[in-house]
XYZ file of C-alpha atoms in Angstrom:
437
model
C 31.300 -13.886 7.539
C 31.259 -11.155 4.869
C 34.062 -8.633 4.830
C 33.771 -4.964 3.942
C 35.909 -3.312 1.323
C 34.598 0.259 1.674
C 34.991 2.967 4.298
C 31.409 3.073 5.500
C 28.958 0.162 5.801
C 26.642 -0.482 2.898
C 23.002 0.131 3.857
C 19.924 -1.294 2.157
C 16.656 0.497 3.021
C 13.495 -1.551 2.471
C 10.185 0.349 2.365
C 6.776 -1.173 3.007
C 3.388 0.525 2.873
C 2.285 3.862 1.472
C 3.878 6.754 -0.384
C 4.220 8.651 2.906
C 6.531 5.885 4.137
C 8.463 6.145 0.883
C 9.135 9.844 1.506
C 10.405 8.996 5.002
C 12.789 6.431 3.506
C 14.037 8.909 0.921
C 14.804 11.482 3.636
C 16.577 8.835 5.708
C 18.644 7.728 2.717
C 19.773 11.267 1.969
C 20.841 11.695 5.590
C 22.859 8.479 5.371
C 24.391 9.574 2.069
C 25.384 12.901 3.666
C 27.338 10.892 6.261
C 29.094 9.101 3.384
C 27.263 5.810 3.729
C 26.832 3.654 0.646
C 23.038 3.465 0.604
C 20.594 1.726 -1.729
C 16.852 1.203 -1.820
C 15.514 -2.343 -1.917
C 18.716 -3.623 -3.460
C 19.172 -7.299 -4.231
C 22.922 -7.024 -3.661
C 24.910 -7.571 -0.493
C 24.528 -5.066 2.340
C 26.058 -4.767 5.790
C 23.051 -3.050 7.337
C 19.336 -3.515 6.601
C 16.808 -0.877 7.659
C 13.181 -1.977 7.249
C 10.650 0.877 7.169
C 7.434 -0.875 8.145
C 3.694 -0.389 7.683
C 1.220 -1.154 10.474
C -2.023 0.178 9.022
C -4.090 -2.998 8.531
C -3.617 -6.707 9.182
C -2.283 -7.605 5.718
C 0.278 -4.799 5.886
C 1.350 -5.861 9.379
C 1.844 -9.428 8.253
C 3.921 -8.339 5.257
C 6.110 -6.215 7.548
C 6.605 -9.034 10.056
C 7.446 -11.550 7.332
C 9.983 -9.135 5.841
C 11.640 -8.593 9.232
C 11.751 -12.350 9.884
C 13.386 -12.980 6.511
C 16.155 -10.485 7.292
C 16.464 -11.837 10.841
C 17.163 -15.244 9.321
C 19.752 -13.687 6.988
C 21.431 -12.064 9.977
C 21.540 -15.374 11.854
C 23.166 -16.921 8.785
C 25.861 -14.216 8.794
C 24.671 -12.616 5.554
C 24.141 -9.189 7.133
C 25.693 -7.557 10.185
C 22.981 -5.268 11.554
C 19.199 -5.188 11.263
C 17.179 -2.133 12.263
C 13.416 -1.597 12.046
C 11.523 1.688 11.904
C 8.129 2.961 10.754
C 4.526 2.461 11.812
C 4.618 -1.193 12.873
C 7.744 -0.602 14.940
C 6.194 2.486 16.535
C 3.002 0.668 17.457
C 4.241 -2.758 18.535
C 7.853 -2.147 19.574
C 7.660 -3.937 22.940
C 6.014 -7.102 21.604
C 8.252 -7.277 18.531
C 11.418 -6.651 20.511
C 10.691 -9.698 22.619
C 9.621 -11.899 19.718
C 12.389 -11.063 17.214
C 15.636 -10.647 19.202
C 17.752 -10.661 16.020
C 16.741 -7.031 15.387
C 19.445 -4.739 16.768
C 17.131 -1.780 17.475
C 13.550 -0.643 16.932
C 12.514 2.947 16.175
C 9.226 4.827 15.966
C 7.974 7.056 13.168
C 9.521 10.232 14.612
C 12.867 8.846 15.724
C 15.039 9.413 12.661
C 17.794 11.272 14.593
C 18.074 8.365 17.047
C 18.148 5.828 14.223
C 20.920 7.682 12.416
C 22.955 8.015 15.610
C 22.632 4.280 16.263
C 23.739 3.450 12.723
C 26.705 5.816 13.091
C 25.466 8.738 10.980
C 24.953 12.376 11.908
C 21.509 13.961 11.644
C 22.012 17.074 9.519
C 19.341 19.691 10.275
C 20.447 21.831 7.346
C 19.162 19.304 4.797
C 15.574 20.546 5.369
C 13.770 17.504 3.998
C 16.081 16.868 1.049
C 15.946 13.241 -0.037
C 17.402 10.604 -2.262
C 14.638 9.868 -4.748
C 13.598 6.260 -5.185
C 10.930 7.077 -7.767
C 11.850 7.896 -11.356
C 13.331 11.400 -11.407
C 10.380 12.883 -13.277
C 7.871 12.449 -10.436
C 7.995 12.681 -6.662
C 5.771 12.502 -3.602
C 5.835 15.569 -1.349
C 4.525 15.272 2.192
C 2.790 18.494 3.284
C 2.003 17.420 6.840
C 2.389 14.611 9.334
C -0.152 12.933 11.603
C -3.934 13.266 11.820
C -6.515 14.785 14.191
C -9.524 12.904 12.832
C -11.365 10.430 15.111
C -12.226 7.787 12.471
C -13.299 4.632 14.264
C -11.271 2.178 12.181
C -8.000 4.052 11.797
C -4.812 3.524 13.800
C -2.785 6.242 12.052
C -3.062 8.769 14.931
C -1.657 6.055 17.228
C 1.410 5.726 15.002
C 1.843 9.214 13.555
C 0.442 11.501 16.242
C -1.586 14.671 15.769
C -1.602 16.729 12.576
C 1.489 18.894 12.073
C 1.592 21.043 8.917
C 4.871 21.732 7.170
C 5.374 25.478 6.486
C 4.540 26.602 2.960
C 8.057 28.020 2.511
C 9.681 24.669 3.276
C 7.364 22.795 0.895
C 8.062 25.355 -1.809
C 11.824 25.012 -1.327
C 11.623 21.206 -1.363
C 9.707 21.204 -4.639
C 12.040 23.744 -6.239
C 14.971 21.457 -5.352
C 13.144 18.516 -6.933
C 12.338 20.454 -10.109
C 15.982 21.505 -10.382
C 16.947 17.821 -10.567
C 14.361 16.900 -13.210
C 11.039 16.415 -11.422
C 8.051 17.365 -13.597
C 5.174 16.060 -11.465
C 4.573 16.167 -7.709
C 1.953 14.350 -5.677
C 0.985 16.376 -2.592
C 0.327 13.847 0.154
C -0.634 13.810 3.831
C -2.667 11.748 6.234
C -5.292 14.495 5.789
C -4.509 17.228 3.264
C -7.862 18.946 3.931
C -6.654 19.977 7.408
C -3.481 21.605 6.069
C -2.572 24.895 7.745
C -5.075 24.908 10.621
C -2.471 24.097 13.255
C 0.201 26.401 11.831
C -1.726 29.395 10.508
C -5.059 29.158 12.344
C -6.959 28.555 9.098
C -6.981 26.105 6.197
C -4.235 27.039 3.764
C -4.367 24.270 1.169
C -5.502 26.643 -1.599
C -2.679 29.084 -0.814
C -0.178 26.237 -0.802
C -1.358 25.001 -4.180
C -1.075 28.504 -5.655
C 2.511 28.823 -4.433
C 3.429 25.402 -5.752
C 1.700 26.088 -9.070
C 3.877 29.180 -9.551
C 7.110 27.132 -9.502
C 8.769 27.326 -12.932
C 9.236 23.968 -14.631
C 6.620 22.077 -12.603
C 4.175 20.688 -15.155
C 1.791 18.563 -13.067
C 0.557 18.898 -9.474
C -1.685 16.204 -8.050
C -3.632 16.315 -4.751
C -4.109 13.202 -2.627
C -5.974 12.236 0.543
C -8.449 15.110 0.864
C -10.825 14.352 3.731
C -14.437 15.155 2.668
C -15.593 16.668 5.978
C -14.947 20.449 6.035
C -13.331 20.316 2.609
C -11.854 23.767 1.768
C -13.917 24.834 -1.248
C -11.464 27.568 -2.267
C -9.175 24.761 -3.462
C -11.565 24.087 -6.341
C -11.181 27.571 -7.822
C -7.411 27.127 -7.848
C -7.703 23.699 -9.479
C -10.016 25.032 -12.173
C -7.812 28.038 -12.988
C -4.299 26.584 -12.912
C -3.248 24.591 -15.970
C -0.485 22.689 -14.191
C -2.810 21.408 -11.453
C -4.180 18.083 -12.659
C -7.940 17.737 -12.937
C -7.688 14.961 -10.372
C -8.671 14.681 -6.717
C -8.115 11.785 -4.336
C -10.956 12.107 -1.803
C -11.468 8.969 0.337
C -15.157 8.901 1.329
C -14.911 5.416 2.957
C -18.714 4.905 2.993
C -21.964 6.638 2.111
C -24.916 5.538 4.281
C -25.660 7.781 7.257
C -25.592 4.888 9.690
C -22.092 3.819 8.606
C -20.711 7.356 8.432
C -21.906 7.845 12.016
C -20.451 4.543 13.255
C -17.190 5.297 11.438
C -17.113 8.774 13.066
C -16.505 10.497 9.742
C -18.112 13.829 10.692
C -20.230 14.060 7.545
C -23.605 12.826 6.255
C -24.629 11.054 3.059
C -26.413 14.179 1.803
C -23.423 16.433 2.423
C -21.021 13.915 0.863
C -23.074 13.705 -2.332
C -23.508 17.498 -2.442
C -19.758 17.973 -2.081
C -18.939 15.529 -4.864
C -21.457 17.151 -7.211
C -20.083 20.606 -6.318
C -16.552 19.439 -7.132
C -17.659 18.201 -10.549
C -19.531 21.448 -11.216
C -16.680 23.767 -10.173
C -13.873 21.774 -11.822
C -15.280 20.558 -15.162
C -13.664 17.376 -16.426
C -12.171 16.404 -13.061
C -11.405 12.756 -12.334
C -12.366 11.679 -8.811
C -10.493 8.919 -7.018
C -11.891 7.504 -3.806
C -11.227 4.756 -1.289
C -13.990 2.723 0.355
C -14.086 0.454 3.390
C -16.518 -2.454 3.652
C -17.152 -4.963 6.413
C -16.902 -2.469 9.291
C -18.781 -3.539 12.447
C -22.439 -2.580 12.099
C -22.483 -2.632 8.287
C -25.574 -4.284 6.791
C -26.406 -5.466 3.295
C -28.629 -2.395 2.998
C -25.603 -0.193 3.716
C -23.729 -1.911 0.889
C -26.749 -1.333 -1.367
C -26.522 2.406 -0.575
C -22.810 2.324 -1.354
C -23.280 0.668 -4.741
C -26.096 3.112 -5.584
C -23.792 6.041 -4.750
C -21.000 4.613 -6.903
C -23.398 4.396 -9.819
C -24.593 7.967 -9.163
C -21.236 9.671 -8.685
C -19.331 7.471 -11.150
C -15.888 7.808 -9.597
C -13.299 7.547 -12.354
C -10.900 5.756 -10.001
C -11.814 3.679 -6.950
C -10.172 1.311 -4.491
C -11.821 -0.756 -1.767
C -10.466 -2.311 1.426
C -11.999 -4.830 3.812
C -12.211 -3.884 7.481
C -9.316 -4.850 9.750
C -10.018 -5.074 13.511
C -7.243 -2.862 14.929
C -6.345 -2.714 18.621
C -6.878 0.580 20.475
C -9.168 2.005 17.802
C -12.753 2.922 18.614
C -14.089 0.208 16.295
C -12.161 -2.415 18.260
C -14.744 -1.996 21.031
C -17.406 -3.230 18.595
C -17.991 -6.837 17.565
C -16.196 -7.825 14.360
C -18.868 -10.343 13.397
C -18.422 -10.657 9.628
C -16.182 -13.374 8.224
C -13.325 -12.402 5.937
C -15.147 -14.241 3.144
C -18.233 -12.066 3.596
C -16.134 -8.892 3.759
C -14.385 -9.878 0.537
C -17.707 -10.675 -1.142
C -18.877 -7.136 -0.344
C -15.627 -5.681 -1.685
C -16.016 -7.734 -4.869
C -19.553 -6.423 -5.305
C -18.315 -2.841 -5.037
C -15.513 -3.435 -7.542
C -17.902 -5.128 -9.954
C -19.964 -1.935 -10.017
C -16.811 0.147 -10.480
C -15.411 -1.902 -13.359
C -18.162 -0.910 -15.792
C -17.802 2.763 -14.765
C -14.050 2.656 -15.330
C -14.438 1.024 -18.715
C -17.118 3.514 -19.785
C -14.865 6.427 -18.825
C -11.911 4.930 -20.685
C -14.029 4.274 -23.770
C -15.096 7.942 -23.721
C -11.443 8.875 -24.267
C -11.112 6.804 -27.460
C -10.655 9.189 -30.383
C -9.276 11.970 -28.175
C -5.702 13.211 -27.831
C -4.287 13.051 -24.312
C -1.159 14.569 -22.803
C 0.756 11.606 -21.364
C 3.759 11.450 -19.040
C 5.780 8.309 -19.778
C 7.110 6.360 -16.789
C 8.785 3.237 -18.169
C 9.449 0.805 -20.988
C 7.742 -2.524 -20.326
C 8.468 -5.259 -22.840
C 7.587 -3.835 -26.233
C 5.414 -1.002 -24.867
C 6.003 2.494 -23.542
C 3.823 2.963 -20.444
C 2.606 6.345 -19.229
C -0.254 8.179 -17.525
C -2.759 10.931 -18.260
C -3.533 13.730 -15.814
C -6.347 11.491 -14.536
C -3.923 8.884 -13.177
C -1.481 8.774 -10.281
C 1.514 6.384 -10.292
C 1.092 2.810 -9.065
C -2.617 3.049 -8.180
C -4.415 4.210 -11.336
C -4.837 3.415 -15.036
C -2.053 3.534 -17.620
C -1.564 4.420 -21.279
C 0.269 1.887 -23.441
C 1.979 2.707 -26.720
C 3.785 0.184 -28.938
C 7.535 0.817 -28.766
C 8.714 1.173 -32.343
C 10.321 3.703 -34.656
C 6.978 5.456 -35.192
C 6.240 5.687 -31.475
C 9.520 6.686 -29.876
C 9.482 8.619 -26.604
C 11.992 9.104 -23.796
C 11.077 8.097 -20.264
C 10.136 11.126 -18.183
C 8.928 13.078 -21.207
C 5.433 14.223 -22.078
C 3.878 13.381 -25.433
C 0.473 13.810 -27.012
C -1.116 10.419 -27.618
C -4.017 9.658 -29.943
C -6.150 7.157 -28.007
C -7.208 4.355 -30.335
C -8.718 1.786 -27.950
C -9.429 1.137 -24.281
C -9.981 -1.622 -21.747
C -11.269 -1.483 -18.166
C -8.007 -0.170 -16.752
C -5.799 0.763 -19.724
C -5.734 3.085 -22.719
C -3.911 2.289 -25.953
C -2.732 4.678 -28.615
C -0.052 6.178 -30.828
C 2.249 9.144 -30.400
C 0.869 12.152 -32.255
C 3.174 13.171 -35.075
């Protein structure tokens, strides 16, 4: 059995899933640190306590979460760790079944049970921290959650089951959180939510996303602001004027359309039509010249036909999303779509996803080639081998394209700094260039 040689147990927090989960882990870690725990994120070293923050969104994510828990359960049985706790979406959704199947876990917690988790671990929940967190990302960028939960009735989505209804965070608290981040070196924030389009309706009686972005844009020292997860139905058009006018708001919008044919949008309960979706996307391009659009698509949903996929590919070629990701449908319990027959094989779903990505690849490469010969402002994230790796305003961390610059005496840059880069060549997903002298 391991012995401790420090006053408080050493805690290792392991985060699975999306950036919203990462923010939750960062808040939890700061709370633990405030109670004088030795806390690390995804450390490979020894720890007394493991806290796994799980994802339960789709089948692949659930399996990854379960496998991670089982690995730590085995480590606990071998005496390598003392306590194992599980929180997050999977734990919230399947607590009863998991509790019975994995008895090595000391306690299970839902998505809104941080105070109970901390109390069980032996820490105090400190209300005065007001969302302060221990950053796990590089100091120069951070994710900022502007709301929790979702009120949308999408047929395929289990998020409302795990996160509850939409609850907006007050503008003043978001502003204070970002000011604290900027004071410690953050230059870029990603505004995230389950549905950022809905922001403010519950709290102020009207959509306040544009007002929030103005307030955030006014923060001294914040150089890039990036908006994620904007639901297309009832999109607040006043946001576009703010994006077009403010230099520190990236010409970038993450707007997951999921599908395009009227039949699929109706089955998916998206609250929008093909015509309105296309009109909205064209309006965005017209009102924010030079904007890069990122979207997420879902194929293989019950009721989808080959003709629906044809419509989707046609729309991709029309809109020419600069950034695009595609998922295959996962048959999730207690969702509306679970009442429908999931008749397509995983192989057929994947074939449809591959067809979508094949159409996207040429669009991505064409866009990247259009940047060759231009000078782009780049924020550098890391040194990888013999290359400095950064991003333009058109790219969010982890999910989008990157800019690569040879690391040598002529191309020196510090991580977390901006530099102007002359783009000399491009591939489907990367740009290459030299630091402008």
